Coordinates of C-alpha atoms in Angstrom, one line a residue:
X1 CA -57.7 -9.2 18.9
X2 CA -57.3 -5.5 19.7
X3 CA -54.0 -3.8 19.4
X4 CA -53.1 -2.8 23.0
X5 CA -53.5 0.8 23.3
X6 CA -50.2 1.7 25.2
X7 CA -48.3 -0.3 22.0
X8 CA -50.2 1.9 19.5
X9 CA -50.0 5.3 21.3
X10 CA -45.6 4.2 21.6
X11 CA -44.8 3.1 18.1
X12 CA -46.9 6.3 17.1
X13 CA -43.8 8.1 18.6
X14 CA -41.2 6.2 16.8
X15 CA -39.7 8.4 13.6
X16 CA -39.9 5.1 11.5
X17 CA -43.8 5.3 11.6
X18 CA -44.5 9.5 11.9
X19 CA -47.3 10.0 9.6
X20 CA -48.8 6.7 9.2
X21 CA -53.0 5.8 9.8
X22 CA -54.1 5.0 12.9
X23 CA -55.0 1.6 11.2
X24 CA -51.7 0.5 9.9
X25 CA -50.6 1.5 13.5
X26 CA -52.9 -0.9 15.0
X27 CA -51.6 -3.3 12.5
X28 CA -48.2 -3.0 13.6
X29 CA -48.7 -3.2 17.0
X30 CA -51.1 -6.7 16.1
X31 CA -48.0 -8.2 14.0
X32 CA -45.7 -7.6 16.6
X33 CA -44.5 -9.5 19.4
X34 CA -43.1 -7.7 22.4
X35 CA -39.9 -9.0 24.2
X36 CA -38.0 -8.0 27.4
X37 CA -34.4 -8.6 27.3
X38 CA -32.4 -8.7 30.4
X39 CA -28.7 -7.3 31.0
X40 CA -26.4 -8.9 28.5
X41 CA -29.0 -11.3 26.9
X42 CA -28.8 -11.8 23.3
X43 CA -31.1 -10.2 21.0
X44 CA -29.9 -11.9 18.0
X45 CA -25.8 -13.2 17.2
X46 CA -23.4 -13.2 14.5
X47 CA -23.6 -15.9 12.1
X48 CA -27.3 -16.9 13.3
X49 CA -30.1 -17.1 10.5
X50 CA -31.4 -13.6 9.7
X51 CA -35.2 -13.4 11.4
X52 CA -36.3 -10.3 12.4
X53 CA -36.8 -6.7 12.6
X54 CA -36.5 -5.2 15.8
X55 CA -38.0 -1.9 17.0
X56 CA -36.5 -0.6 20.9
X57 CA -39.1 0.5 22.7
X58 CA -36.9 1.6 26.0
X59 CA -33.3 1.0 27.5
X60 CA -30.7 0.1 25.1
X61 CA -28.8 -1.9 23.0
X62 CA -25.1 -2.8 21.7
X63 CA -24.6 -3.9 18.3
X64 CA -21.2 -5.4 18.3
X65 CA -19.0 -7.9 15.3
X66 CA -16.0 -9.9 15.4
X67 CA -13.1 -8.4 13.4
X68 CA -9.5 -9.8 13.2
X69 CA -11.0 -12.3 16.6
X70 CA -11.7 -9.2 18.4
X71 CA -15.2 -8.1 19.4
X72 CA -15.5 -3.9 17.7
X73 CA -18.8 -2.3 19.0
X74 CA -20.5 -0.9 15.4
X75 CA -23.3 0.9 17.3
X76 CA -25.5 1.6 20.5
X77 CA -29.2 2.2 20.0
X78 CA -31.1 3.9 23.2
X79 CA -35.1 3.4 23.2
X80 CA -35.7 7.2 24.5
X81 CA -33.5 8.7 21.5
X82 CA -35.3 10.4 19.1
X83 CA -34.1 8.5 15.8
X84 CA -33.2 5.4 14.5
X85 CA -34.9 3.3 17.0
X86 CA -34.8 0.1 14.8
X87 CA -32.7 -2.9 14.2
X88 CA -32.0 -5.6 12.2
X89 CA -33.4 -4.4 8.8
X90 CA -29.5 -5.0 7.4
X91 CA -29.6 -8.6 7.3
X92 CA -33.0 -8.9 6.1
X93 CA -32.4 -7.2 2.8
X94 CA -28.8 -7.7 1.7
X95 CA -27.9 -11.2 3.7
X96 CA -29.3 -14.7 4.8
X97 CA -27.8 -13.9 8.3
X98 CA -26.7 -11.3 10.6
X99 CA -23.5 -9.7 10.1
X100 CA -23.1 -8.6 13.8
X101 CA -24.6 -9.5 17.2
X102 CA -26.9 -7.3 19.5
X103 CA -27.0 -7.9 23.2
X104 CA -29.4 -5.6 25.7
X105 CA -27.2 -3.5 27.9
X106 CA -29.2 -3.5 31.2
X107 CA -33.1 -4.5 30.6
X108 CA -34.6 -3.9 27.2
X109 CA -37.8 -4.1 25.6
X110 CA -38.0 -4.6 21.7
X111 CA -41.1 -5.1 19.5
X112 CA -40.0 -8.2 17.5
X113 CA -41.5 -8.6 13.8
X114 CA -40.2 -11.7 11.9
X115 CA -39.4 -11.6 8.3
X116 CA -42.6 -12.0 6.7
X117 CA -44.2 -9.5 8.8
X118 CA -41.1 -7.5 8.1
X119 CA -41.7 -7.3 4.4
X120 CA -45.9 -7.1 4.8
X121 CA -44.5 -3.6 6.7
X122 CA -42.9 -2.3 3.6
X123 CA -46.0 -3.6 1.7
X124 CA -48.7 -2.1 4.3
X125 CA -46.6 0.7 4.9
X126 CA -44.1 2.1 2.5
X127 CA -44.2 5.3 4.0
X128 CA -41.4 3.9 6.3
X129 CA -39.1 3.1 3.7
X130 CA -38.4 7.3 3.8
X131 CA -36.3 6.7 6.6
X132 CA -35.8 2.9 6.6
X133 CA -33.9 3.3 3.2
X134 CA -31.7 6.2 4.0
X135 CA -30.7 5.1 7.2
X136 CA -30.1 1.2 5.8
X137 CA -27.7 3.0 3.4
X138 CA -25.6 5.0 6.2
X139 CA -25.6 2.1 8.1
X140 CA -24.1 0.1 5.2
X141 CA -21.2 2.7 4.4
X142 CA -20.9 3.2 8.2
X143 CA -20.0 -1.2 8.1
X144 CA -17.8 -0.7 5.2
X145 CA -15.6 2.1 6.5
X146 CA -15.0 0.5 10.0
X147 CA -14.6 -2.9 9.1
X148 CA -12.4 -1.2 5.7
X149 CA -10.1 0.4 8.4
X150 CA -10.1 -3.0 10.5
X151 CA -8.8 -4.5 7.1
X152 CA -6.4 -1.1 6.2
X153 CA -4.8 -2.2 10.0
X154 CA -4.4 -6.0 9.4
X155 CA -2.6 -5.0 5.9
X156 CA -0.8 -2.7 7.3
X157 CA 0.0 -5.6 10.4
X158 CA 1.1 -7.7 7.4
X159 CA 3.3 -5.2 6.2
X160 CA 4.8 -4.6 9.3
X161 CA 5.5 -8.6 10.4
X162 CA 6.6 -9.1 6.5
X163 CA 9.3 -5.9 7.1
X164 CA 10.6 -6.9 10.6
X165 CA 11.2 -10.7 9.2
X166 CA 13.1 -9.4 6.0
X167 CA 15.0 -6.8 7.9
X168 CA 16.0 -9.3 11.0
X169 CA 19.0 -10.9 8.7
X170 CA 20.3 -7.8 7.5
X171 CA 19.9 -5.9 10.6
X172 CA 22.0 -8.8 12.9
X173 CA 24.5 -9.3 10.5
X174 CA 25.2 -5.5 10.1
X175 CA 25.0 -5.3 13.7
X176 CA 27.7 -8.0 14.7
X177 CA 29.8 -6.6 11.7
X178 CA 29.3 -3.4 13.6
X179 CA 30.9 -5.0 16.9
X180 CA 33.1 -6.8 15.7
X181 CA 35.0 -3.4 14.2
X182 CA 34.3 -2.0 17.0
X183 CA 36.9 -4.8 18.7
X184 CA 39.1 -4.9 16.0
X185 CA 39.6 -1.2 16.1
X186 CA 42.4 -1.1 19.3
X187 CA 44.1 -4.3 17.3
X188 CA 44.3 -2.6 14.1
X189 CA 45.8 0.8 15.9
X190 CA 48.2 -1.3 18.2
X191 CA 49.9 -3.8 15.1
X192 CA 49.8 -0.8 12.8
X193 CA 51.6 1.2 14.7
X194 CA 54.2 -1.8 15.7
X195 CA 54.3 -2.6 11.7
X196 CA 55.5 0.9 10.8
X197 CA 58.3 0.9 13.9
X198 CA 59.6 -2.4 12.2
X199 CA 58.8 -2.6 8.7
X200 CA 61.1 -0.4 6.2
X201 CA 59.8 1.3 3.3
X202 CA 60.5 -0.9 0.4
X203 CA 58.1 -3.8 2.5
X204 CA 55.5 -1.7 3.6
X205 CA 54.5 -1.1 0.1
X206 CA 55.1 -4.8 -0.8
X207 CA 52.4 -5.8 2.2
X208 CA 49.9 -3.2 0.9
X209 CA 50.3 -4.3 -2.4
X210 CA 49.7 -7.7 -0.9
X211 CA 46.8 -7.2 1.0
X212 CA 44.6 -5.9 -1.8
X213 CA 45.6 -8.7 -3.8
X214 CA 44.3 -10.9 -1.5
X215 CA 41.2 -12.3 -0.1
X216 CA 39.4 -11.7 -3.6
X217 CA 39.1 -15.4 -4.4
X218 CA 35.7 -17.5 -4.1
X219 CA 34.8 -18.7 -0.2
X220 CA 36.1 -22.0 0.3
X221 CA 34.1 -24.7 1.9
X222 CA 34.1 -25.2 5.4
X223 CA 36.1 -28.4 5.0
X224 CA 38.7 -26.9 2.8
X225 CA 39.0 -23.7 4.8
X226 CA 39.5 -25.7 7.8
X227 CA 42.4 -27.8 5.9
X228 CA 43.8 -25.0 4.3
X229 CA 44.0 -23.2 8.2
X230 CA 46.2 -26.4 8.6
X231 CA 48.2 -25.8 6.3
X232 CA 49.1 -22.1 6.7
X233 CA 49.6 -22.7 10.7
X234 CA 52.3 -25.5 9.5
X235 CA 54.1 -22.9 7.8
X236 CA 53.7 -20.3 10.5
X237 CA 55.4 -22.7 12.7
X238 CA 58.1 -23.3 10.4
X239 CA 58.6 -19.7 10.4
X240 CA 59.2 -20.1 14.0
X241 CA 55.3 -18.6 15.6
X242 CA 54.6 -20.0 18.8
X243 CA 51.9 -22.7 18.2
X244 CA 49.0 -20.7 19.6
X245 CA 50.0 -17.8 17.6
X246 CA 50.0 -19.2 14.9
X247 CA 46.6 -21.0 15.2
X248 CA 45.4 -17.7 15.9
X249 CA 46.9 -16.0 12.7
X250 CA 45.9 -19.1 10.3
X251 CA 42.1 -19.0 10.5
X252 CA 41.7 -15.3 9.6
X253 CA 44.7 -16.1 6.7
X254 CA 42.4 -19.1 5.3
X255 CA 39.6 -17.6 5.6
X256 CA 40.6 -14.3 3.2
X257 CA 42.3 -17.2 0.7
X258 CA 45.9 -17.2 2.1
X259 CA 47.2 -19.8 1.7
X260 CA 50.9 -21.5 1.3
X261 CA 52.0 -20.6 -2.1
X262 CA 50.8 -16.6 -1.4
X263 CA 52.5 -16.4 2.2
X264 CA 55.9 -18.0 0.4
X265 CA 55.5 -15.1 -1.8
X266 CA 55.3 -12.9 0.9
X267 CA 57.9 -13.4 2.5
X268 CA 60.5 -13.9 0.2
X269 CA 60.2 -10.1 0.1
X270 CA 60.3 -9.6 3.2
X271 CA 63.2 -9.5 6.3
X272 CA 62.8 -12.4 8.3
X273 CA 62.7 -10.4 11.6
X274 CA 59.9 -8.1 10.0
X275 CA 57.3 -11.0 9.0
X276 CA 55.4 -11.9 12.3
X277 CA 55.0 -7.9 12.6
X278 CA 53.8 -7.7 8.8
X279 CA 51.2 -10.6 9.2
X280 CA 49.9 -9.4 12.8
X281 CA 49.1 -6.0 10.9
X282 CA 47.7 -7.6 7.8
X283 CA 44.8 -10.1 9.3
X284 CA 43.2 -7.0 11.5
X285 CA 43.6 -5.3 8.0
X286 CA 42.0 -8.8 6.1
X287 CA 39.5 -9.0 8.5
X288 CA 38.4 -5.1 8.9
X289 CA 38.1 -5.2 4.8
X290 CA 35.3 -8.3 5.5
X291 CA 33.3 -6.8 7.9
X292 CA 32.9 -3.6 6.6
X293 CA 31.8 -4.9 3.0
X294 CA 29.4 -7.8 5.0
X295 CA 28.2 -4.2 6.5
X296 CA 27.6 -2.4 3.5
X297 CA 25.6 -5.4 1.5
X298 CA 23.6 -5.7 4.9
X299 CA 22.8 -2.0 4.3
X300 CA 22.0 -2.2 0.7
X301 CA 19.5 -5.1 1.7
X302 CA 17.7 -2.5 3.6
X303 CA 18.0 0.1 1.0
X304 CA 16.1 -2.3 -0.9
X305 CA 13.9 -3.3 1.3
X306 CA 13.2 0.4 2.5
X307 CA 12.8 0.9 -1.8
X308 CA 10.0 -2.1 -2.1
X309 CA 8.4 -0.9 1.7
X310 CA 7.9 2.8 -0.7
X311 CA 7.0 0.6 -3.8
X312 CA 4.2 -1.5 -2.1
X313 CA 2.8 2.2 -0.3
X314 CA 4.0 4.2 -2.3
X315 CA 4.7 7.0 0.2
X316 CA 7.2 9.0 -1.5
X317 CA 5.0 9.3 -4.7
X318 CA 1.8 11.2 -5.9
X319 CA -1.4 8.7 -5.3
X320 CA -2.4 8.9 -9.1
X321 CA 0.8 8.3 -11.2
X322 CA 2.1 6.0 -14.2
X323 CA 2.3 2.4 -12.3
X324 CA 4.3 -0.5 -13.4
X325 CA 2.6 -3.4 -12.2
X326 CA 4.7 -5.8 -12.3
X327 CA 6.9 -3.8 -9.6
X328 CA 3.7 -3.6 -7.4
X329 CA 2.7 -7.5 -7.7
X330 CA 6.8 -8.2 -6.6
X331 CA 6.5 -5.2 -3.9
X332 CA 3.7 -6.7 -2.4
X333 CA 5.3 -10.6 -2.8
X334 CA 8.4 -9.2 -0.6
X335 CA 6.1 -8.3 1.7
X336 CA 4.2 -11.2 2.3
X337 CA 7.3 -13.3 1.9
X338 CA 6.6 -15.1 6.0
X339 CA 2.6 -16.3 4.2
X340 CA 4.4 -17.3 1.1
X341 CA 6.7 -19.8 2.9
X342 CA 5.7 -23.2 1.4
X343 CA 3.8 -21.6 -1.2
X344 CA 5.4 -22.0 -4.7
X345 CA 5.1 -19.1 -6.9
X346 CA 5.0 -18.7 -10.2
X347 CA 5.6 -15.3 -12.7
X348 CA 4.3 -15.2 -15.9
X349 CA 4.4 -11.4 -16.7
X350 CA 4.1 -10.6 -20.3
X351 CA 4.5 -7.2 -21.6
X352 CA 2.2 -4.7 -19.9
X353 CA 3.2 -0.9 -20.5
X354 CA 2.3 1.5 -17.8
X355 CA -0.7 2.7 -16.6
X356 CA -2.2 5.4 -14.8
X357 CA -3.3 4.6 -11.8
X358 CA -3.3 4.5 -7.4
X359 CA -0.8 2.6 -7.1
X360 CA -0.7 1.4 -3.3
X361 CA -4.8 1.1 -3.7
X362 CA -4.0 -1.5 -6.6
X363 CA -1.4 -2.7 -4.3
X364 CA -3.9 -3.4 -1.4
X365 CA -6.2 -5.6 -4.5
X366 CA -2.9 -7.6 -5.0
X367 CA -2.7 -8.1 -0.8
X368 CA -6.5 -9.0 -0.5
X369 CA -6.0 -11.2 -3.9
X370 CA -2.7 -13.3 -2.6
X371 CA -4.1 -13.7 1.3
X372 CA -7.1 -15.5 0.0
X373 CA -5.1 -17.5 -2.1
X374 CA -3.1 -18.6 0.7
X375 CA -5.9 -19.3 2.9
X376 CA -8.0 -21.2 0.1
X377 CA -4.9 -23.2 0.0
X378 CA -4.4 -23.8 3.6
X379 CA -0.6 -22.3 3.2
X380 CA 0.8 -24.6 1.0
X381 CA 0.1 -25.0 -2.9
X382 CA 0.7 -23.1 -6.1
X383 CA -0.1 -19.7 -6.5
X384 CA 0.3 -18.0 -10.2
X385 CA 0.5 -14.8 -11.0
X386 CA 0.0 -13.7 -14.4
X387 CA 0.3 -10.0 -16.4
X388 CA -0.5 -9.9 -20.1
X389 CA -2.4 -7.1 -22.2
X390 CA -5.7 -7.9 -24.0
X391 CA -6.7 -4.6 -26.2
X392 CA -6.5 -1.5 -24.5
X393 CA -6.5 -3.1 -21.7
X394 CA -3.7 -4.6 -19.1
X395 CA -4.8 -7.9 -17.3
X396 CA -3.4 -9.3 -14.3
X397 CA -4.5 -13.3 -12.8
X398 CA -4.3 -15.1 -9.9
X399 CA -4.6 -18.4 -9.9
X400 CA -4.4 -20.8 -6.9
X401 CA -4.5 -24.6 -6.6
X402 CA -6.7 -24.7 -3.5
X403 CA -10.2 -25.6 -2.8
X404 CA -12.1 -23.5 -4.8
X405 CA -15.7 -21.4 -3.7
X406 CA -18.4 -22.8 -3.8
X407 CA -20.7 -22.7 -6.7
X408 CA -23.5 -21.5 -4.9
X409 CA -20.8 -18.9 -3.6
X410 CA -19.4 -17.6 -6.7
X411 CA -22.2 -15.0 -7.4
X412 CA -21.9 -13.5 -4.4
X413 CA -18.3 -13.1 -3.7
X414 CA -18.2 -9.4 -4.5
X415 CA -21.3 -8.3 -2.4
X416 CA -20.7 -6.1 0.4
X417 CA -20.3 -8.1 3.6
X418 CA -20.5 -12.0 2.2
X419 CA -17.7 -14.1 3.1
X420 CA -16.8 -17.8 3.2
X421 CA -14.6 -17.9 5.9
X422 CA -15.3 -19.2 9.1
X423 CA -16.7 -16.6 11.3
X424 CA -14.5 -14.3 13.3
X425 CA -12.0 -14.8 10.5
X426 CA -11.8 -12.2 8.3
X427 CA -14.1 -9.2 7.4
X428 CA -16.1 -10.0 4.8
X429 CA -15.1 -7.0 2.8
X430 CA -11.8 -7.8 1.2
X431 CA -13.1 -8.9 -2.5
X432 CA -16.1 -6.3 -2.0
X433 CA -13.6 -3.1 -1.4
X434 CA -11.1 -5.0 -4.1
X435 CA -13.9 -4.6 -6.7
X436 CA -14.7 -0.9 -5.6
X437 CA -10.9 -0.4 -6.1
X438 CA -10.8 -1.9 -9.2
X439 CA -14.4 -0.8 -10.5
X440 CA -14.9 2.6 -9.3
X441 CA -11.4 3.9 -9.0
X442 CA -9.6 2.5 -12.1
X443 CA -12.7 1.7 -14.0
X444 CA -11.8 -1.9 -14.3
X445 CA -13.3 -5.2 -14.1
X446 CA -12.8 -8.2 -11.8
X447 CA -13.4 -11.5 -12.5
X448 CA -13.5 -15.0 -10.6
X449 CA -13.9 -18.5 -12.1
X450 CA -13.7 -21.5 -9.3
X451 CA -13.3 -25.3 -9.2
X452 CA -11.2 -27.1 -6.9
X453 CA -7.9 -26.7 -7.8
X454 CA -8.1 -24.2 -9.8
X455 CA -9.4 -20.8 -8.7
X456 CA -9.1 -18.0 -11.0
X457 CA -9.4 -13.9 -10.3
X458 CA -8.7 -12.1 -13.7
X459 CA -8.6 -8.2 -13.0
X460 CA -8.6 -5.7 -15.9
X461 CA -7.6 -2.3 -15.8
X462 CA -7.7 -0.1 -19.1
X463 CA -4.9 2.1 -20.5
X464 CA -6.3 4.4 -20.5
X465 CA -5.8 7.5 -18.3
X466 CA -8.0 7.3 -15.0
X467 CA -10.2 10.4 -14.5
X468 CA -9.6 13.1 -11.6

């Protein structure tokens, strides 16, 4: 059957086939199948077997893929554009199924070739792989680089959600410390001043003395505490306190250690007429002393967790330096401390010196690394994390008790694009861009060994100084 002339005379005008015969034109056009599209319908979908090639013969089309459960548009292709007119050549060569989905935007017409007659092209007429090839390797980088952002955002996401949980403790209890000093501040002014109209010289030194003595002991239980408030408002009242008073007074004294035996002491030095003032100045004192040292171990948890934030990203710091990689695996654990919930982990870190290195790219391996574990383990298991040096090299393992990868899988777990996952989850890039990481930037080696139960990722990074 001849090739219809209007076919010939348009693929003719496609830059894929500039230059070829008039005979492997009417070829194409006889292998072909033409198809119209309307608005919106499908030319092919994520996830769906890969089979065919298209070539866009006139209106255009949307190539689109689901990242992080969100739909990211990769790429339009327009039928009257001068280049590049061809789809679907991706997934033929470097997967069993297409890696995004392609849906006609208005009506559309495409010349459909399946996946034999895809590869008798490149047979019949290799003079297409001059642009086929170059543009299939654009197209590829163009993939990585998007979905690689996509996956820089959901670490960085992480990071975020694993800094706001760590910082929420410190940051309320700082925060009601705050407050609370704030209140205490008109007490503490009011009592101090009443202290010093009634206290004499001899006993104001006696209740300073006192009160740095005190309240130094280890926190009692709440049982004892509340027994030991008992106590000390018995005495109060034998003291002569009204009862309220002296409920008031005995919580704060118990709860800074005061108890009988110390406020005996107390007062035997003091003027009977001078103690209620002494001990209404001293618990505003007691309990100003608490709050601001609660307050300053609040603000060296965020100090620290401002110093593991730098450590994971390592913003204050040149991006090649000596790394210590045991401080990046624990950086990026802190982190990722909310995933690692009912996840029991395990350090075995034998001596590793130094290396050069990027630091926060090596820390982004350890992310990709310890989120797969996780998910392989559907959150809960055993994760292992292991440093040791073989040679001139350092050596760092993950191993997780979850369900393994498939055998079938395993050689493929580094190509660019493959995944496991169920799709929409995850981009399919994270051990790919891991191994680049590794590979390209350290001049390292990656690993993986699988079973259920027992999945292992050995990485392997030399001593050596990394070159510029």
């Amino acid at each position: 059957m001849p090739a219809p002339a209007w076919l010939t005379a348009r693929l003719s005008a496609i830059e894929l086939f500039a230059g070829l015969s008039d005979e492997q034109l009417d070829w194409l056009a006889c292998a072909g199948t033409v198809r119209e599209l309307g608005d919106g319908q499908a030319l092919f979908v994520e996830g769906a077997p890969a089979d065919g090639f298209y070539i866009l013969l006139d209106g255009e089309i949307v190539v689109s893929k689901l990242v992080g459960g969100r739909e990211q548009v990769l790429t339009r292709h327009l039928g009257d554009a001068l280049e590049h007119q061809f789809i679907g050549e991706l997934p033929l060569l470097t997967s069993d199924e297409y890696l995004a989905t392609a849906l006609a935007v208005g009506p559309a017409r495409v010349v459909a070739y399946g996946k034999g007659a895809f590869f008798d092209m490149l047979e019949r007429c290799p003079q297409v792989c001059r642009v086929l090839l170059p543009v299939l390797a654009g197209r590829i980088n163009a993939m990585e680089r998007q979905a690689g952002r996509s996956r820089m955002l959901e670490g960085l996401g992480m990071l975020a959600a694993g800094l706001a949980h760590e910082l929420n403790n410190p940051a309320a209890a700082a925060l009601r410390a705050a407050r609370e000093l704030r209140d205490l501040a008109p007490r503490l002014a009011a009592t101090a001043v009443e202290w010093g109209r009634t206290g004499e010289e001899t006993e104001v030194r006696l209740v300073a003395r006192f009160q740095d003595r005190v309240g130094s002991g280890a926190a009692l239980d709440p049982l004892a505490e509340a027994e030991a408030a008992d106590d000390v408002a018995d005495w109060l009242r034998e003291q002569g306190l009204g009862p309220d008073r002296a409920v008031e007074l005995a919580d704060d004294l118990a709860e800074h250690g005061v108890d009988r035996a110390a406020l005996d002491e107390l007062a035997a030095g003091l003027r009977p007429d001078a103690l209620a003032a002494a001990l209404a100045y001293l618990v505003p004192v007691l309990r100003i002393r608490t709050l601001a040292g609660d307050a300053a171990e609040a603000a060296e948890r965020v100090v620290e967790l401002v110093r593991r934030t730098s450590a994971y990203t390592n913003l204050d710091r040149a991006p090649q330096r000596d790394a210590d990689l045991r401080e990046g695996l624990e950086a990026t654990l802190a982190l990722m401390a909310p995933k690692l919930r009912n996840i029991r982990v395990r350090r075995e870190y034998g001596g590793v010196p130094d290396l050069q290195a990027f630091p926060s790219e090596l820390n982004q391996v350890w992310t990709n690394l310890i989120d797969n574990a996780v998910d392989a383990m559907g959150g809960e298991g055993e994760l292992t994390i292991s440093t040791r040096r073989e040679g001139d090299h350092a050596v760092v393992e993950f191993r997780d008790t979850g369900h393994g990868i498939p055998a079938e899988a395993l050689p493929n777990v580094f190509q660019p694009f493959f995944t496991t996952k169920d799709l929409g989850k995850g981009t399919g890039l994270g051990l790919h861009v891991s191994m680049d990481i590794v590979a390209q930037r350290h001049g390292g080696t990656m690993e993986v060994d699988s079973r259920p139960g027992d999945t292992r990722f050995v990485v392997r990074l030399p001593l050596a100084r990394v070159p510029e």
